Coordinates of N, CA, C and O in Angstrom, one line a residue:
M1 N 26.2 -94.4 -8.9 CA 26.6 -93.6 -7.7 C 28.2 -93.8 -7.6 O 28.7 -94.8 -7.7
R2 N 28.8 -92.6 -7.3 CA 30.3 -92.6 -7.1 C 30.6 -93.2 -5.8 O 29.9 -93.1 -4.8
A3 N 31.8 -93.8 -5.7 CA 32.3 -94.3 -4.4 C 32.5 -93.1 -3.5 O 32.8 -92.0 -4.0
P4 N 32.5 -93.3 -2.2 CA 32.6 -92.2 -1.2 C 33.9 -91.4 -1.4 O 33.9 -90.2 -1.2
N5 N 35.0 -92.0 -1.7 CA 36.2 -91.3 -1.8 C 36.6 -90.8 -3.2 O 37.6 -90.3 -3.5
A6 N 35.7 -91.1 -4.2 CA 35.9 -90.7 -5.6 C 35.9 -89.2 -5.8 O 35.1 -88.6 -5.1
R7 N 36.7 -88.7 -6.6 CA 36.7 -87.3 -6.9 C 35.8 -87.0 -8.1 O 35.7 -87.8 -9.0
A8 N 35.2 -85.8 -8.1 CA 34.3 -85.4 -9.2 C 35.2 -85.3 -10.5 O 36.3 -84.8 -10.5
P9 N 34.6 -85.7 -11.6 CA 35.3 -85.4 -12.9 C 35.4 -83.9 -13.2 O 34.6 -83.1 -12.7
I10 N 36.3 -83.6 -14.0 CA 36.6 -82.2 -14.3 C 36.0 -81.9 -15.7 O 36.2 -82.6 -16.7
N11 N 35.2 -80.8 -15.8 CA 34.6 -80.5 -17.1 C 35.5 -79.5 -17.9 O 36.5 -79.1 -17.4
S12 N 35.2 -79.2 -19.1 CA 36.1 -78.4 -20.0 C 36.3 -77.0 -19.4 O 37.4 -76.5 -19.5
D13 N 35.3 -76.4 -18.8 CA 35.5 -75.0 -18.2 C 36.4 -75.1 -17.1 O 37.3 -74.2 -16.9
Q14 N 36.3 -76.1 -16.2 CA 37.2 -76.3 -15.1 C 38.6 -76.6 -15.6 O 39.6 -76.1 -15.0
L15 N 38.7 -77.4 -16.6 CA 40.1 -77.7 -17.2 C 40.7 -76.4 -17.7 O 41.9 -76.2 -17.4
T16 N 40.0 -75.5 -18.3 CA 40.5 -74.3 -18.8 C 40.9 -73.4 -17.6 O 42.0 -72.8 -17.6
L17 N 40.1 -73.4 -16.5 CA 40.5 -72.6 -15.3 C 41.8 -73.1 -14.7 O 42.7 -72.4 -14.4
L18 N 41.9 -74.5 -14.6 CA 43.1 -75.1 -14.1 C 44.3 -74.7 -14.9 O 45.4 -74.4 -14.4
R19 N 44.2 -74.8 -16.2 CA 45.3 -74.5 -17.1 C 45.7 -73.1 -17.0 O 46.9 -72.8 -17.0
D20 N 44.8 -72.2 -16.9 CA 45.1 -70.8 -16.8 C 45.9 -70.5 -15.5 O 46.9 -69.8 -15.5
V21 N 45.4 -71.0 -14.4 CA 46.1 -70.8 -13.1 C 47.4 -71.5 -13.1 O 48.4 -70.9 -12.7
F22 N 47.5 -72.7 -13.6 CA 48.8 -73.4 -13.7 C 49.8 -72.6 -14.6 O 51.0 -72.4 -14.2
D23 N 49.4 -72.2 -15.8 CA 50.3 -71.4 -16.7 C 50.8 -70.1 -16.0 O 51.9 -69.8 -16.1
E24 N 49.9 -69.4 -15.4 CA 50.2 -68.2 -14.7 C 51.2 -68.4 -13.6 O 52.2 -67.7 -13.5
A25 N 51.0 -69.4 -12.8 CA 51.9 -69.7 -11.7 C 53.3 -70.1 -12.2 O 54.3 -69.7 -11.6
C26 N 53.3 -71.0 -13.2 CA 54.6 -71.4 -13.7 C 55.4 -70.2 -14.3 O 56.6 -70.1 -14.1
A27 N 54.7 -69.4 -15.1 CA 55.4 -68.2 -15.7 C 55.9 -67.3 -14.6 O 57.0 -66.8 -14.7
E28 N 55.0 -67.0 -13.6 CA 55.4 -66.0 -12.6 C 56.5 -66.5 -11.7 O 57.3 -65.7 -11.2
H29 N 56.6 -67.8 -11.5 CA 57.6 -68.3 -10.5 C 58.7 -69.1 -11.2 O 59.5 -69.7 -10.6
G30 N 58.8 -69.0 -12.5 CA 59.9 -69.6 -13.3 C 59.9 -71.1 -13.2 O 61.0 -71.7 -13.1
I31 N 58.7 -71.7 -13.2 CA 58.7 -73.2 -13.1 C 58.6 -73.8 -14.5 O 57.7 -73.4 -15.2
K32 N 59.5 -74.7 -14.8 CA 59.4 -75.4 -16.1 C 58.2 -76.4 -16.0 O 58.1 -77.1 -15.1
K33 N 57.4 -76.4 -17.1 CA 56.2 -77.2 -17.1 C 56.4 -78.7 -17.1 O 55.5 -79.4 -16.7
D34 N 57.6 -79.1 -17.4 CA 57.9 -80.5 -17.4 C 58.7 -80.9 -16.2 O 59.2 -82.0 -16.1
S35 N 58.7 -80.1 -15.1 CA 59.5 -80.4 -13.9 C 58.6 -81.1 -12.9 O 57.4 -81.1 -13.0
Q36 N 59.3 -81.6 -11.9 CA 58.5 -82.2 -10.8 C 57.7 -81.2 -10.0 O 56.6 -81.5 -9.5
D37 N 58.3 -80.0 -9.9 CA 57.5 -78.9 -9.2 C 56.2 -78.6 -9.9 O 55.2 -78.4 -9.3
A38 N 56.3 -78.6 -11.2 CA 55.0 -78.3 -12.0 C 54.0 -79.5 -11.8 O 52.8 -79.2 -11.7
E39 N 54.5 -80.7 -11.8 CA 53.7 -81.8 -11.7 C 53.0 -81.8 -10.3 O 51.8 -82.0 -10.2
A40 N 53.7 -81.5 -9.3 CA 53.2 -81.4 -7.9 C 52.1 -80.3 -7.8 O 51.0 -80.5 -7.3
L41 N 52.4 -79.1 -8.4 CA 51.5 -78.0 -8.5 C 50.2 -78.4 -9.2 O 49.1 -78.2 -8.7
A42 N 50.3 -79.1 -10.3 CA 49.1 -79.5 -11.1 C 48.3 -80.5 -10.3 O 47.1 -80.3 -10.2
V43 N 48.9 -81.4 -9.6 CA 48.2 -82.4 -8.8 C 47.4 -81.7 -7.7 O 46.2 -82.0 -7.5
I44 N 48.0 -80.8 -7.0 CA 47.4 -80.1 -5.9 C 46.2 -79.3 -6.4 O 45.1 -79.2 -5.8
L45 N 46.4 -78.6 -7.5 CA 45.4 -77.7 -8.1 C 44.2 -78.6 -8.5 O 43.0 -78.2 -8.2
V46 N 44.4 -79.7 -9.2 CA 43.3 -80.6 -9.6 C 42.6 -81.1 -8.4 O 41.3 -81.1 -8.3
H47 N 43.3 -81.6 -7.4 CA 42.6 -82.2 -6.2 C 41.8 -81.1 -5.5 O 40.7 -81.4 -5.0
S48 N 42.4 -79.9 -5.4 CA 41.7 -78.8 -4.7 C 40.4 -78.5 -5.5 O 39.3 -78.3 -4.8
L49 N 40.4 -78.4 -6.8 CA 39.2 -78.2 -7.6 C 38.2 -79.3 -7.3 O 37.0 -79.0 -7.1
Q50 N 38.7 -80.5 -7.3 CA 37.8 -81.7 -7.2 C 37.1 -81.7 -5.8 O 36.1 -82.2 -5.6
K51 N 37.8 -81.1 -4.8 CA 37.3 -81.0 -3.4 C 36.5 -79.8 -3.2 O 36.0 -79.6 -2.1
G52 N 36.3 -79.0 -4.2 CA 35.3 -77.9 -4.1 C 35.9 -76.5 -4.2 O 35.1 -75.5 -4.2
V53 N 37.2 -76.3 -4.4 CA 37.8 -75.0 -4.6 C 37.6 -74.6 -6.1 O 38.4 -75.1 -6.9
R54 N 36.6 -73.8 -6.4 CA 36.4 -73.6 -7.9 C 36.5 -72.1 -8.2 O 36.3 -71.7 -9.4
D55 N 36.8 -71.3 -7.3 CA 37.0 -69.9 -7.5 C 38.4 -69.6 -8.0 O 39.4 -70.1 -7.4
K56 N 38.6 -68.9 -9.1 CA 39.9 -68.7 -9.7 C 40.8 -68.0 -8.7 O 42.0 -68.4 -8.6
E57 N 40.4 -67.0 -8.0 CA 41.2 -66.3 -7.1 C 41.7 -67.2 -5.9 O 42.9 -67.1 -5.5
Q58 N 40.9 -68.1 -5.5 CA 41.3 -69.0 -4.4 C 42.4 -70.0 -5.0 O 43.4 -70.3 -4.3
L59 N 42.2 -70.4 -6.2 CA 43.2 -71.3 -6.8 C 44.5 -70.6 -7.1 O 45.6 -71.1 -6.9
V60 N 44.4 -69.3 -7.5 CA 45.6 -68.5 -7.7 C 46.4 -68.3 -6.4 O 47.6 -68.4 -6.3
S61 N 45.6 -68.0 -5.4 CA 46.2 -67.8 -4.0 C 46.9 -69.1 -3.6 O 48.0 -69.0 -3.0
L62 N 46.3 -70.2 -3.8 CA 46.8 -71.5 -3.4 C 48.1 -71.7 -4.2 O 49.2 -72.1 -3.6
A63 N 48.1 -71.5 -5.5 CA 49.3 -71.6 -6.3 C 50.4 -70.7 -5.8 O 51.6 -71.2 -5.8
H64 N 50.1 -69.5 -5.4 CA 51.2 -68.6 -4.9 C 51.8 -69.1 -3.6 O 53.0 -69.1 -3.4
V65 N 50.9 -69.6 -2.7 CA 51.4 -70.2 -1.5 C 52.3 -71.4 -1.7 O 53.4 -71.5 -1.1
L66 N 51.9 -72.2 -2.7 CA 52.7 -73.4 -2.9 C 54.0 -73.1 -3.6 O 55.0 -73.9 -3.5
T67 N 54.1 -72.1 -4.4 CA 55.3 -71.8 -5.1 C 56.2 -70.7 -4.5 O 57.2 -70.4 -5.0
A68 N 55.7 -70.1 -3.4 CA 56.4 -69.0 -2.8 C 57.8 -69.3 -2.3 O 58.7 -68.4 -2.4
D69 N 58.0 -70.4 -1.8 CA 59.3 -70.8 -1.2 C 60.2 -71.6 -2.1 O 61.2 -72.2 -1.6
R70 N 60.0 -71.6 -3.4 CA 60.8 -72.4 -4.3 C 62.1 -71.7 -4.5 O 62.3 -70.7 -4.6

């Protein structure tokens, strides 16, 4: 049994989804993938997925909100 605050592991399909959303957001907003902005975006996307946001459109919307004011 997982600890109450543990996040769910990510499977290969979810990892592909995250990579696609991350890559699209970085390309669209001119974010270098090795930057702190990219790292912050990746962390938030992973945590969001682990907390139940699994719809691509929701993740894309989240990425746009997070990168809109950069």
